Short mmCIF file of C-alpha atoms and ligand atoms in Angstrom, two decimals:
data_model
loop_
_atom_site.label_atom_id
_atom_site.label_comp_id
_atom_site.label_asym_id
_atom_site.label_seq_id
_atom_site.Cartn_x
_atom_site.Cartn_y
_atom_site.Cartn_z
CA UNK A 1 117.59 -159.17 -103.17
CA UNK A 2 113.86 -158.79 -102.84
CA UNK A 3 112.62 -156.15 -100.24
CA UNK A 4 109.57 -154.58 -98.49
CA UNK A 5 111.12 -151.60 -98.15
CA UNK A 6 114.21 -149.55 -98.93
CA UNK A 7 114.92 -145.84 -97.27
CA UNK A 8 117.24 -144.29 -99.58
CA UNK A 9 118.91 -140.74 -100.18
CA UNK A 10 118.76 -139.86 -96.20
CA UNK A 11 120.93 -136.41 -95.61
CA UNK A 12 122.29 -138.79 -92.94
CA UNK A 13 122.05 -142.52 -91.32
CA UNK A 14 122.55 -142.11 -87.91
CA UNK A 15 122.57 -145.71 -87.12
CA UNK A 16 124.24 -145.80 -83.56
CA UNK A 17 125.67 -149.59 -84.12
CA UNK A 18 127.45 -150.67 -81.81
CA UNK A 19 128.45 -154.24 -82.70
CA UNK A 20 126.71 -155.62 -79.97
CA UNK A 21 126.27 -154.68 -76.74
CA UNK A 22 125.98 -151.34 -75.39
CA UNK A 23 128.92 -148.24 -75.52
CA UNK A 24 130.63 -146.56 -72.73
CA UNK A 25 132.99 -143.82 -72.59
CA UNK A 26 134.55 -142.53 -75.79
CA UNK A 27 132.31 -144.69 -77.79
CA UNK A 28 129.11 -142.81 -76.54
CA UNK A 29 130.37 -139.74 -78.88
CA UNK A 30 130.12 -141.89 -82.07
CA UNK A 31 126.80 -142.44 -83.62
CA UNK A 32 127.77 -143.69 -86.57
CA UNK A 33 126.91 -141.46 -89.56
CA UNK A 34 126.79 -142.52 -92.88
CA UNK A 35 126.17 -139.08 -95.35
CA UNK A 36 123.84 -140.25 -98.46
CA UNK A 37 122.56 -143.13 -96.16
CA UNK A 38 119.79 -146.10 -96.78
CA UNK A 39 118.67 -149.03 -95.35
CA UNK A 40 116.86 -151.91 -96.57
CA UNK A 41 113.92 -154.37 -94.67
CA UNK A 42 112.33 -157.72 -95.11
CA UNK A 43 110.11 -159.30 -93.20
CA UNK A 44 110.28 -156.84 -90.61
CA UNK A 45 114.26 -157.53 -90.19
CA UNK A 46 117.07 -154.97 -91.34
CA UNK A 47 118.93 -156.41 -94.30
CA UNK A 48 120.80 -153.83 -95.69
CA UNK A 49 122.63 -150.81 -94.35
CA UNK A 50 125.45 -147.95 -96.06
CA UNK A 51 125.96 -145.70 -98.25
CA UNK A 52 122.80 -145.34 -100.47
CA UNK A 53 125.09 -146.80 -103.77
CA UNK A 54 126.27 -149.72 -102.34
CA UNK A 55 122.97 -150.66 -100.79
CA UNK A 56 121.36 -150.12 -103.87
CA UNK A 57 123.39 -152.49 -105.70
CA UNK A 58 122.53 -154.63 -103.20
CA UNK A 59 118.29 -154.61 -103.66
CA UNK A 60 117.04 -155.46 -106.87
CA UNK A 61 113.67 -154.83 -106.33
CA UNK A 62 111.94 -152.47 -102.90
CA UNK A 63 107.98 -152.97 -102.36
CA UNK A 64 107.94 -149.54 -101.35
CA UNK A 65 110.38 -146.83 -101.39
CA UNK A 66 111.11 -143.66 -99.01
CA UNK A 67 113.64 -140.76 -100.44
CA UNK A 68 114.70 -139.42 -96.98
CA UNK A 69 116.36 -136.28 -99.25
CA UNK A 70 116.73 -133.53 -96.48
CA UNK A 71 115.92 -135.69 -93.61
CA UNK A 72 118.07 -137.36 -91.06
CA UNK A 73 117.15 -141.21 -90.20
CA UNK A 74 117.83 -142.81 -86.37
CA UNK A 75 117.09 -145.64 -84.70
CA UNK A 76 113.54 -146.56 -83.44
CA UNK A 77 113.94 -144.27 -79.82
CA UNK A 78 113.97 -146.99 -76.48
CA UNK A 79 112.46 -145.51 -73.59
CA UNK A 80 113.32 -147.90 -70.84
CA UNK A 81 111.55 -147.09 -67.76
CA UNK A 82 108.14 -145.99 -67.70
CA UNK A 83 105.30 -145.75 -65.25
CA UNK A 84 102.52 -145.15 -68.56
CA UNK A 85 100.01 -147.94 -67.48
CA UNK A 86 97.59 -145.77 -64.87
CA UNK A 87 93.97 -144.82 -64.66
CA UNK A 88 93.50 -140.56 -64.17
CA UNK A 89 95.45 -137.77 -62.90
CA UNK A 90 96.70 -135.46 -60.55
CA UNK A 91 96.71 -132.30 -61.99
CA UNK A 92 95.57 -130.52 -58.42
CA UNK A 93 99.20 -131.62 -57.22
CA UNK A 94 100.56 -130.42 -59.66
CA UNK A 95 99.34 -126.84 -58.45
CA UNK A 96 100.32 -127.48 -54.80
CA UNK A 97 103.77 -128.41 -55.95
CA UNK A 98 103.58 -125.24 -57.80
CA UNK A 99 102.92 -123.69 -54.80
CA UNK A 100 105.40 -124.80 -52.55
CA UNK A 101 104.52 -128.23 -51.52
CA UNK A 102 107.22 -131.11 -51.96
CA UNK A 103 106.31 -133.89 -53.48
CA UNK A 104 107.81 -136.60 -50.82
CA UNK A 105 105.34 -134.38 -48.56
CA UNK A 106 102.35 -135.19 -50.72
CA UNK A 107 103.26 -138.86 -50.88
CA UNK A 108 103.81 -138.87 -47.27
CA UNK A 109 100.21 -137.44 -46.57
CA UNK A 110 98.85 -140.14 -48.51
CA UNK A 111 98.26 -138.09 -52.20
CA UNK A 112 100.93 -138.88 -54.82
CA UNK A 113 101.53 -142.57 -56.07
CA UNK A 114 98.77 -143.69 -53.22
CA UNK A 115 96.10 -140.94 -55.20
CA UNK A 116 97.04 -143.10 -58.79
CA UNK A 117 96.39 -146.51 -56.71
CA UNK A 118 92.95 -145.66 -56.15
CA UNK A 119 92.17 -144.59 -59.43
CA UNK A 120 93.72 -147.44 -60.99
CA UNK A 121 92.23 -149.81 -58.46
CA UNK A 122 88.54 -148.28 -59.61
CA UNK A 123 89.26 -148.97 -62.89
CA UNK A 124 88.41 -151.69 -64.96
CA UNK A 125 91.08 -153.33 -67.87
CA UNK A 126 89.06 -151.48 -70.75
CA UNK A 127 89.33 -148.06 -69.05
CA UNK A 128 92.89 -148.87 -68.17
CA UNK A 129 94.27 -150.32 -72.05
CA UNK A 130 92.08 -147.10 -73.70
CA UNK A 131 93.86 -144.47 -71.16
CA UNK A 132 97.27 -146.18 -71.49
CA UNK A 133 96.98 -146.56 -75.37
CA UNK A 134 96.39 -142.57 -76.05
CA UNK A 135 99.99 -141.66 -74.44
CA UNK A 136 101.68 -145.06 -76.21
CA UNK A 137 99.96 -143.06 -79.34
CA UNK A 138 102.19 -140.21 -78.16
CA UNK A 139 105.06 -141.98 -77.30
CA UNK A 140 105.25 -143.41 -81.04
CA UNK A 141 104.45 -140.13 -82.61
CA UNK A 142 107.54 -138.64 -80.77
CA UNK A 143 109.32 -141.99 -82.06
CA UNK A 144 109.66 -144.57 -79.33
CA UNK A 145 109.29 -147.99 -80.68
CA UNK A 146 110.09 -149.99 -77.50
CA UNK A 147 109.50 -149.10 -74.00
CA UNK A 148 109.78 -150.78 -71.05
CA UNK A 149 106.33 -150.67 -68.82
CA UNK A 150 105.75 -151.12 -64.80
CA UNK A 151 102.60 -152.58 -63.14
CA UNK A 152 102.81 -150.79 -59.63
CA UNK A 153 99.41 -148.42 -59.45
CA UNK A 154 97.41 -152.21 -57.76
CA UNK A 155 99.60 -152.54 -54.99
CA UNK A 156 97.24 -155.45 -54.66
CA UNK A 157 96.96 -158.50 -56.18
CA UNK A 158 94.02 -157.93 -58.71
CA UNK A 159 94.98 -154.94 -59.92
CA UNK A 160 98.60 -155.36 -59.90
CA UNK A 161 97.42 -158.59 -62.60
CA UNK A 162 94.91 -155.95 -64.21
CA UNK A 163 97.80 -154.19 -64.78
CA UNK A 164 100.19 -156.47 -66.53
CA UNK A 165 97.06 -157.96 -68.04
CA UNK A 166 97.22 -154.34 -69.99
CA UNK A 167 100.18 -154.26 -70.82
CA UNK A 168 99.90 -158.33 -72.18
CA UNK A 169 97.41 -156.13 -74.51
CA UNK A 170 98.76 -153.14 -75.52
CA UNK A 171 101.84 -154.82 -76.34
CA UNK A 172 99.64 -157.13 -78.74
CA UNK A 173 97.96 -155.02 -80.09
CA UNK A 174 99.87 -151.47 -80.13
CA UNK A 175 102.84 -150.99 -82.38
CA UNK A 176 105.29 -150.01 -79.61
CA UNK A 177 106.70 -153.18 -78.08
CA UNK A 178 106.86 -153.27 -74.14
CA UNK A 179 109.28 -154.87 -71.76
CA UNK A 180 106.62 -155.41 -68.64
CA UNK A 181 107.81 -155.21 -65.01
CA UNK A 182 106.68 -156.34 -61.51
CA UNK A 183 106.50 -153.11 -59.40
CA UNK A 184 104.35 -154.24 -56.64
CA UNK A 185 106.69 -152.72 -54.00
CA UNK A 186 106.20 -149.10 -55.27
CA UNK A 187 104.51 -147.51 -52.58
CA UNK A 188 103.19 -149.05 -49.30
CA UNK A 189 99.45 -149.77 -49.57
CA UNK A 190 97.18 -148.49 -47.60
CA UNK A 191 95.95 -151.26 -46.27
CA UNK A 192 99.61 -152.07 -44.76
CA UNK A 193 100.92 -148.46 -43.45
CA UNK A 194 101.86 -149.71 -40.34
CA UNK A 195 103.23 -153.04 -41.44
CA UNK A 196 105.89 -152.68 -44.34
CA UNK A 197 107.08 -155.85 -43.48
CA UNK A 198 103.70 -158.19 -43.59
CA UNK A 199 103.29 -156.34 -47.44
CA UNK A 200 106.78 -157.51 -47.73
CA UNK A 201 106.10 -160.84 -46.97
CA UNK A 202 102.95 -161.05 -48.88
CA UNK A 203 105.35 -159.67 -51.92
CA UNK A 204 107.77 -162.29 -51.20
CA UNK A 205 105.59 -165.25 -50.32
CA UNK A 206 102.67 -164.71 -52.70
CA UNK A 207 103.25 -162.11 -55.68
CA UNK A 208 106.26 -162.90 -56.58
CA UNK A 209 106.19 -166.70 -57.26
CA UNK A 210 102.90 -166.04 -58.50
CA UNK A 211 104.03 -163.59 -61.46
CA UNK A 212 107.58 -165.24 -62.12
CA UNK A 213 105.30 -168.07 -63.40
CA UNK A 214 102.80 -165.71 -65.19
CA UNK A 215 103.23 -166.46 -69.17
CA UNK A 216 101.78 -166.24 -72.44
CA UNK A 217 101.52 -167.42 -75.68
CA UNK A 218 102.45 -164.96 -78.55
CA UNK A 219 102.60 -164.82 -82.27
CA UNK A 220 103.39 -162.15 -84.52
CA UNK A 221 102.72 -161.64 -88.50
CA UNK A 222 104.21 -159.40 -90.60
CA UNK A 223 101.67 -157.52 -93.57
CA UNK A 224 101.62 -160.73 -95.60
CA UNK A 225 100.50 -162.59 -92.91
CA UNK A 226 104.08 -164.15 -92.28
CA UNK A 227 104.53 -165.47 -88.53
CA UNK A 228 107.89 -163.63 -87.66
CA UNK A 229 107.83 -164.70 -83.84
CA UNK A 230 106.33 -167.71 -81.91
CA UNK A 231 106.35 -168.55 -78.47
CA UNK A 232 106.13 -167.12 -74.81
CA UNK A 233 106.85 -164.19 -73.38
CA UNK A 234 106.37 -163.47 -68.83
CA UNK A 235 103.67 -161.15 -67.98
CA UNK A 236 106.83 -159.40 -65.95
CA UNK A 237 110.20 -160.08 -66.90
CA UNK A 238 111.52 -157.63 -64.57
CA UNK A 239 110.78 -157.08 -60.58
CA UNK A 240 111.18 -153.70 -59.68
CA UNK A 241 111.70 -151.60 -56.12
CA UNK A 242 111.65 -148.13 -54.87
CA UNK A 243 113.91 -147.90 -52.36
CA UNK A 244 113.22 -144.72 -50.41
CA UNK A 245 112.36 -143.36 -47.59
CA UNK A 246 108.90 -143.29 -46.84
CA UNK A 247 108.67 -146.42 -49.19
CA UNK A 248 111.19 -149.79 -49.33
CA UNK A 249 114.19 -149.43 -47.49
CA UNK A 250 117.21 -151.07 -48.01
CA UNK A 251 117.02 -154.35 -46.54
CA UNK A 252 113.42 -155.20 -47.53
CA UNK A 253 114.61 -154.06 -51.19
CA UNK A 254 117.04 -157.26 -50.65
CA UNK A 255 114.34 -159.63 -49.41
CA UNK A 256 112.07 -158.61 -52.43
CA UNK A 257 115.11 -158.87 -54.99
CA UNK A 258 116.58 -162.13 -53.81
CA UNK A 259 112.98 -163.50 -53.37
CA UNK A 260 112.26 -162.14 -57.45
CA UNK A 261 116.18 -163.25 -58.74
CA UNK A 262 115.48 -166.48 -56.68
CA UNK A 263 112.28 -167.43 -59.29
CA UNK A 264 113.94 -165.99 -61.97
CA UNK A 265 112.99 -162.45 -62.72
CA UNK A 266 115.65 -159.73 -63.61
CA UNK A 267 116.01 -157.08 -61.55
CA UNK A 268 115.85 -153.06 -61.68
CA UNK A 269 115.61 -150.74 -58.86
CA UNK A 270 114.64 -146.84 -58.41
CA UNK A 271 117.18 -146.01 -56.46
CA UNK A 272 118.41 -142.43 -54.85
CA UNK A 273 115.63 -140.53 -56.38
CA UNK A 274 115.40 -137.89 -53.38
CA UNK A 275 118.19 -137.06 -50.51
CA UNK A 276 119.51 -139.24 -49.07
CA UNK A 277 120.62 -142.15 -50.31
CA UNK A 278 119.62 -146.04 -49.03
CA UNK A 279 122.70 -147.38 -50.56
CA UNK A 280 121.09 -149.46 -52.86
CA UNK A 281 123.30 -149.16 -55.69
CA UNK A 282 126.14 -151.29 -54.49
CA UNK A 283 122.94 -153.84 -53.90
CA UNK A 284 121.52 -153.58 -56.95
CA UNK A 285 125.15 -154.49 -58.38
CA UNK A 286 126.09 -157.12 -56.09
CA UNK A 287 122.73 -158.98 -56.99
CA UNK A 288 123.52 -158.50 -60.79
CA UNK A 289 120.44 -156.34 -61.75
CA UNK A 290 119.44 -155.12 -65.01
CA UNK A 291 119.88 -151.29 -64.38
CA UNK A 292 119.87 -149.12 -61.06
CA UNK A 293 117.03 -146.08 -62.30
CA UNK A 294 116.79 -142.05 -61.07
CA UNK A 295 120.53 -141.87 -59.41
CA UNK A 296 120.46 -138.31 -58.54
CA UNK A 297 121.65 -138.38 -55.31
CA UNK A 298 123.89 -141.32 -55.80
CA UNK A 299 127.69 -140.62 -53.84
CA UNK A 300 130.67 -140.54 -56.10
CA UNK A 301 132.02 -143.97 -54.69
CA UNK A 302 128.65 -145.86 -55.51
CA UNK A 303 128.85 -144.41 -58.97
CA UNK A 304 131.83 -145.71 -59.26
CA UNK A 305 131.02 -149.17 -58.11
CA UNK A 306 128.26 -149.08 -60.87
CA UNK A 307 130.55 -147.68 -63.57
CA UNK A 308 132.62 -151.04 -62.97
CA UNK A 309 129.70 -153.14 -63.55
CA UNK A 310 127.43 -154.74 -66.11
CA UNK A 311 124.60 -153.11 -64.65
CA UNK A 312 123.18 -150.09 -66.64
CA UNK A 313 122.34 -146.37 -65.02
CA UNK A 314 118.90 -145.30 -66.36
CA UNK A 315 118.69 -141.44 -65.77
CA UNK A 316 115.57 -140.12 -65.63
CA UNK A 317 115.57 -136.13 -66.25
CA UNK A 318 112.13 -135.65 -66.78
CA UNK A 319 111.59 -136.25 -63.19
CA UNK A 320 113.36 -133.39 -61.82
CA UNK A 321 112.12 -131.31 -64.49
CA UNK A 322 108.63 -132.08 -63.93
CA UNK A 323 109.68 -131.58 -60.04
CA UNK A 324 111.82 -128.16 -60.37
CA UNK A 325 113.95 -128.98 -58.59
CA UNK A 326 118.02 -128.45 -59.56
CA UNK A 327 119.56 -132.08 -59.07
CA UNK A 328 120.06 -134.17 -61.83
CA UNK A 329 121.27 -137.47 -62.35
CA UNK A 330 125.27 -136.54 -63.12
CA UNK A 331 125.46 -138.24 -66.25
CA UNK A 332 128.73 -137.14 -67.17
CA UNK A 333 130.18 -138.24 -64.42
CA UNK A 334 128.88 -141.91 -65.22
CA UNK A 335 129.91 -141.83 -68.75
CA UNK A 336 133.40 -140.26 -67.64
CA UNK A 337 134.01 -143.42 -65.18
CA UNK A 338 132.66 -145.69 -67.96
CA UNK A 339 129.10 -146.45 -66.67
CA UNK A 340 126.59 -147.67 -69.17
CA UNK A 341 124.24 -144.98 -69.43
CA UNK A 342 120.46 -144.96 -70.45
CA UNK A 343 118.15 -142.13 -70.72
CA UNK A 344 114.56 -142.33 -70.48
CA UNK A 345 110.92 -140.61 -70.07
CA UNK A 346 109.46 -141.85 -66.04
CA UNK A 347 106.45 -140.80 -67.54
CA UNK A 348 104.01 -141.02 -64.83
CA UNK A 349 101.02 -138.83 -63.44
CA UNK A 350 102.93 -137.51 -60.69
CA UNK A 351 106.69 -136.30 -61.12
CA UNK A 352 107.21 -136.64 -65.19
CA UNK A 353 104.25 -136.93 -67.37
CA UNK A 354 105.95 -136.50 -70.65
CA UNK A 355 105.59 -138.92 -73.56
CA UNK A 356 108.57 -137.88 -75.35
CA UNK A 357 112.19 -138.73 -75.22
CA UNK A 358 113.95 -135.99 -77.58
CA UNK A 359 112.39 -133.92 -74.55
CA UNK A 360 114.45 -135.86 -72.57
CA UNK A 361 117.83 -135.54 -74.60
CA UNK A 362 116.87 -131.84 -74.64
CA UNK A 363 117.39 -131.54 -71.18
CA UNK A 364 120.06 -134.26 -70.81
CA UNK A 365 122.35 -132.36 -72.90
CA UNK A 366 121.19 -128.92 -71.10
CA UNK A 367 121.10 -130.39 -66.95
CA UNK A 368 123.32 -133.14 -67.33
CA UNK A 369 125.99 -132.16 -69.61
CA UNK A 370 125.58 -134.48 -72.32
CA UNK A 371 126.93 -134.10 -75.78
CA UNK A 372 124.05 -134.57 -78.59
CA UNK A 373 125.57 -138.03 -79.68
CA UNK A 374 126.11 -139.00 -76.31
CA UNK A 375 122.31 -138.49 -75.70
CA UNK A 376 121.33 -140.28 -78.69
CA UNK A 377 123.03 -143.56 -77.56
CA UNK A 378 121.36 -142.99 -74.55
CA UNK A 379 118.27 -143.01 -76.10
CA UNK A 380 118.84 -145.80 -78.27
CA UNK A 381 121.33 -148.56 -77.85
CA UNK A 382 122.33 -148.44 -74.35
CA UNK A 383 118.62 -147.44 -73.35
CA UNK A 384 117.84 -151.40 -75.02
CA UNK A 385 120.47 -152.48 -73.15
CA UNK A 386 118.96 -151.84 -69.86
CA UNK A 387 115.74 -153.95 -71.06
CA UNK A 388 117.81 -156.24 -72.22
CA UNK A 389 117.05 -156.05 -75.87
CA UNK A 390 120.04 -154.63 -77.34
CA UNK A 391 120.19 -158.10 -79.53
CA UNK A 392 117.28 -157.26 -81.59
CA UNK A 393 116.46 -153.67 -81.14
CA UNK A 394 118.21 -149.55 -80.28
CA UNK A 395 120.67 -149.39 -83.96
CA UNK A 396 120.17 -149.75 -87.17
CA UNK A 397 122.64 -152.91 -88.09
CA UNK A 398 122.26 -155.63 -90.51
CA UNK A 399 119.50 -158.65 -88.37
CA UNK A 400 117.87 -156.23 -86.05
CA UNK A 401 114.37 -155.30 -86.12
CA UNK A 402 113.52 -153.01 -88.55
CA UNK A 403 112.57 -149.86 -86.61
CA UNK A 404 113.18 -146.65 -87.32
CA UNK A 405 112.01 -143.02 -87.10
CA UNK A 406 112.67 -140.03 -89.90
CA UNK A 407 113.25 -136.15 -88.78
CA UNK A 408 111.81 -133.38 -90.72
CA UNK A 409 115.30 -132.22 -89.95
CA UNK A 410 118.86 -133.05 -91.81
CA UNK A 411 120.74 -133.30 -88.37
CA UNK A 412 119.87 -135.03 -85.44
CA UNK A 413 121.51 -132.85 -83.28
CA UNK A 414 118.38 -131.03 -84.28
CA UNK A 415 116.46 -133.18 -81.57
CA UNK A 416 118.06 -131.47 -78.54
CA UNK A 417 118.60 -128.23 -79.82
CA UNK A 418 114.53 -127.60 -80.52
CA UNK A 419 112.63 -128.49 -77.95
CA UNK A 420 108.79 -128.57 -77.17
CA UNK A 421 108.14 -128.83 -80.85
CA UNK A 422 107.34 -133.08 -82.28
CA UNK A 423 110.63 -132.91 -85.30
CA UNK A 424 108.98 -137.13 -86.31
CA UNK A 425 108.38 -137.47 -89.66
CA UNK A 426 107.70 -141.07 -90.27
CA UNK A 427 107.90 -144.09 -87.87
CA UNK A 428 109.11 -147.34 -89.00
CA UNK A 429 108.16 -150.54 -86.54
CA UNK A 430 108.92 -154.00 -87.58
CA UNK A 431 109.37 -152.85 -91.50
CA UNK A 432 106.07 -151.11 -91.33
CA UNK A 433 104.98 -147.59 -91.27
CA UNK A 434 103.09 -146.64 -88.17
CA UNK A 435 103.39 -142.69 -88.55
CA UNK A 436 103.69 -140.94 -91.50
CA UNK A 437 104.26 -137.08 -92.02
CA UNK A 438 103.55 -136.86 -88.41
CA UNK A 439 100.44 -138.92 -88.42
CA UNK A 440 99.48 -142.14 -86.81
CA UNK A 441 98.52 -144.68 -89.45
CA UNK A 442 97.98 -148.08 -86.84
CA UNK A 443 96.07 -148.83 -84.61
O1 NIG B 501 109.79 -142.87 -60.79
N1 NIG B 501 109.42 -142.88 -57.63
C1 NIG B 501 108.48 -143.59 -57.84
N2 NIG B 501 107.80 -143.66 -58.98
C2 NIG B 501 107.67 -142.64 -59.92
C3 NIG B 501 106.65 -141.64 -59.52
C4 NIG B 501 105.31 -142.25 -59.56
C5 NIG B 501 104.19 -141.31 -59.23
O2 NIG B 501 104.39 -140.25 -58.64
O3 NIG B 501 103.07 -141.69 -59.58
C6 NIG B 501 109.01 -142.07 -60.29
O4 NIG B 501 109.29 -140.87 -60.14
FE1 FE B 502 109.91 -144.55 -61.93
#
């Protein structure tokens, strides 16, 4: 066969497959490592995967060839819940924190995720896509290739539209491929601080049959000008909460997720970020949503209801990191009781601005006692499981998209062991190279 391009020689393919679907337990320590590894790509599609002998009796001819000699080869990295569309910053909370202040304390006196609202609110859709596309820059140069991205800084209806209006562009015309979600109930506005329940209503009445209907038209073209995909995609496919005190609590996180499930939207929900818990995991489960997000002060028996389930647990470690404070998500525990569990940035202005996910498998595998492999299937596979695009992206099997990211380094394990430091080589999205020798070459 005839291909664009064939990686050959890697040191190892790490190529997390899973067969479909995404691992739990014992499966989470195998990542699949072939020694002497390549992989093959047409049209933007994995064709080819093995040993670097067999593939190559395989491809006849390779547009362009990679030796990955010394290098280690995974997956495109999934980061599958982020905050990244906002407008500014809040780098003078960051101090008070530093000095003592909590952060539910700053949220409560009106700074925090209220602070990001009015910048993003001032904003126009120009300011917003050129802000947002510098740290999706940064997210691909640490090698993510798909994220997931929440409106959720509006909190009203035109900017809450602004915002999934940028993300309808940056996911057109960035290389990274977002998963967009509905996050109008992230904070209360301040225009309703006395009545949660009339910006409930106006969430359940008016926003959310209005977005659930929101779609548009999309065509993509490989370098030859090929169309690969055709069709429409919704401005949100998700409809997100934060179910917390001082924001949603529990029972207007179910009128908002029936009212969403009811027009069709998938659901996610940030749920037990800070003590104590709402209870909204054994909702979130009961009402079939994609992933429950944060968890870290989740009881054992709701972790267990979730470990029974289809419904993934997104742990989020940059978050207390960013926050020092000592409670993680237990992520051991969920893989122990079979959970599905997915790892990812938060990266937001306020608790975890941090673009890049080995980051976050460095400190899985230090906070929340994670093995290396089980924090690369985190990363990967089960992370595009909880966006719901394990089908087509996370491993590197035979008819997935061909994205994937090369180490400077012969070991992946090398990922979480340095930390701080950017180990991406070269980024493959789609068959095409979008960072090379550490470089952007796109966009
Ligand atoms: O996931 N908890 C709510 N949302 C974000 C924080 C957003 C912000 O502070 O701007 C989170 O931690
Ligand atoms: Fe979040």
């Amino acid at each position: 066969m005839i291909v664009d391009l064939l990686i050959q020689h890697a040191t190892e393919l790490v190529t997390c497959a899973s067969g479909g679907g995404p691992k739990r337990g014992r499966d989470m320590e195998d990542v699949g490592i072939i020694p002497d590894g390549a992989v093959a790509i047409r049209r933007g599609e994995i064709v080819a995967v093995g040993p670097t002998a067999e593939v190559r009796e395989r491809v006849q001819e390779a547009k362009r060839v990679i030796d990955a000699r010394g290098r280690s080869v995974i997956p495109g990295l999934v980061d599958p819940h982020t905050h990244v569309v906002w407008a500014g910053h809040r780098v003078h909370e960051f101090e008070m924190r530093v000095k003592g202040a909590t952060y539910l304390e700053i949220f409560q006196a009106g700074g925090g995720i209220l602070r990001t609202v009015r910048d993003t609110r001032a904003a126009d859709l120009d300011t917003l896509v050129v802000e947002t596309r510098e740290r999706l820059d940064t997210m691909l140069l640490h090698g993510t290739t798909t994220a997931e991205a929440k409106s959720g800084y509006g909190l009203d209806e035109d900017t809450e539209l602004k915002m999934l209006d940028a993300i309808r562009v940056l996911d057109e015309s960035h290389p990274i491929d977002l998963a967009p979600t509905f996050l109008g109930a992230h904070a209360i506005p301040p225009e309703y601080q006395d009545n949660v329940d009339a910006y409930v209503d106006f969430l359940v009445e008016h926003m959310i049959p209005q977005v659930a209907n929101l779609q548009y038209r999309v065509e993509e073209t490989d370098e030859e000008g090929n169309i690969i995909y055709s069709g429409y995609r919704p401005a949100a496919h998700y409809c997100d909460v934060f179910c917390e005190r001082g924001a949603f609590n529990l029972e207007q996180t179910r009128r908002i997720l029936e009212a969403a499930r009811h027009h069709g939207m998938e659901l996610k929900v940030h749920a037990d970020e800070f003590e104590p818990s709402l209870g909204a995991v054994p909702l979130a489960v009961e009402m079939g949503a994609a992933s429950v997000d944060h968890l870290v002060s989740t009881p054992d028996e709701h972790l267990r209801v979730l470990a029974q389930s289809n419904t993934a647990a997104v742990a989020l470690p940059g978050t207390p990191f960013g926050l020092a404070e000592t409670g993680y998500t237990r992520g051991r525990r969920i893989i122990d009781l079979g959970g599905i569990l997915a790892i990812s940035t938060d990266i937001n202005p306020g608790t975890s601005w941090c673009e890049s996910m080995p980051m976050m498998m460095a400190i899985a595998t230090r906070y929340m006692n994670l093995t290396p492999a089980e924090a690369l299937n985190a990363s990967t596979i089960n992370a595009a499981y909880a966006i719901g695009m394990s089908d087509f992206v996370g491993s590197i099997e035979v008819g997935k998209q061909g994205d994937l990211v090369i180490l400077d380094v012969p070991d992946y394990r090398f990922l979480m062991y340095r930390y701080g430091v950017n180990l991406v080589h070269t980024v493959v999205k789609k068959g095409r190279i979008v960072v090379e020798e550490g470089r952007l070459c796109t966009t």
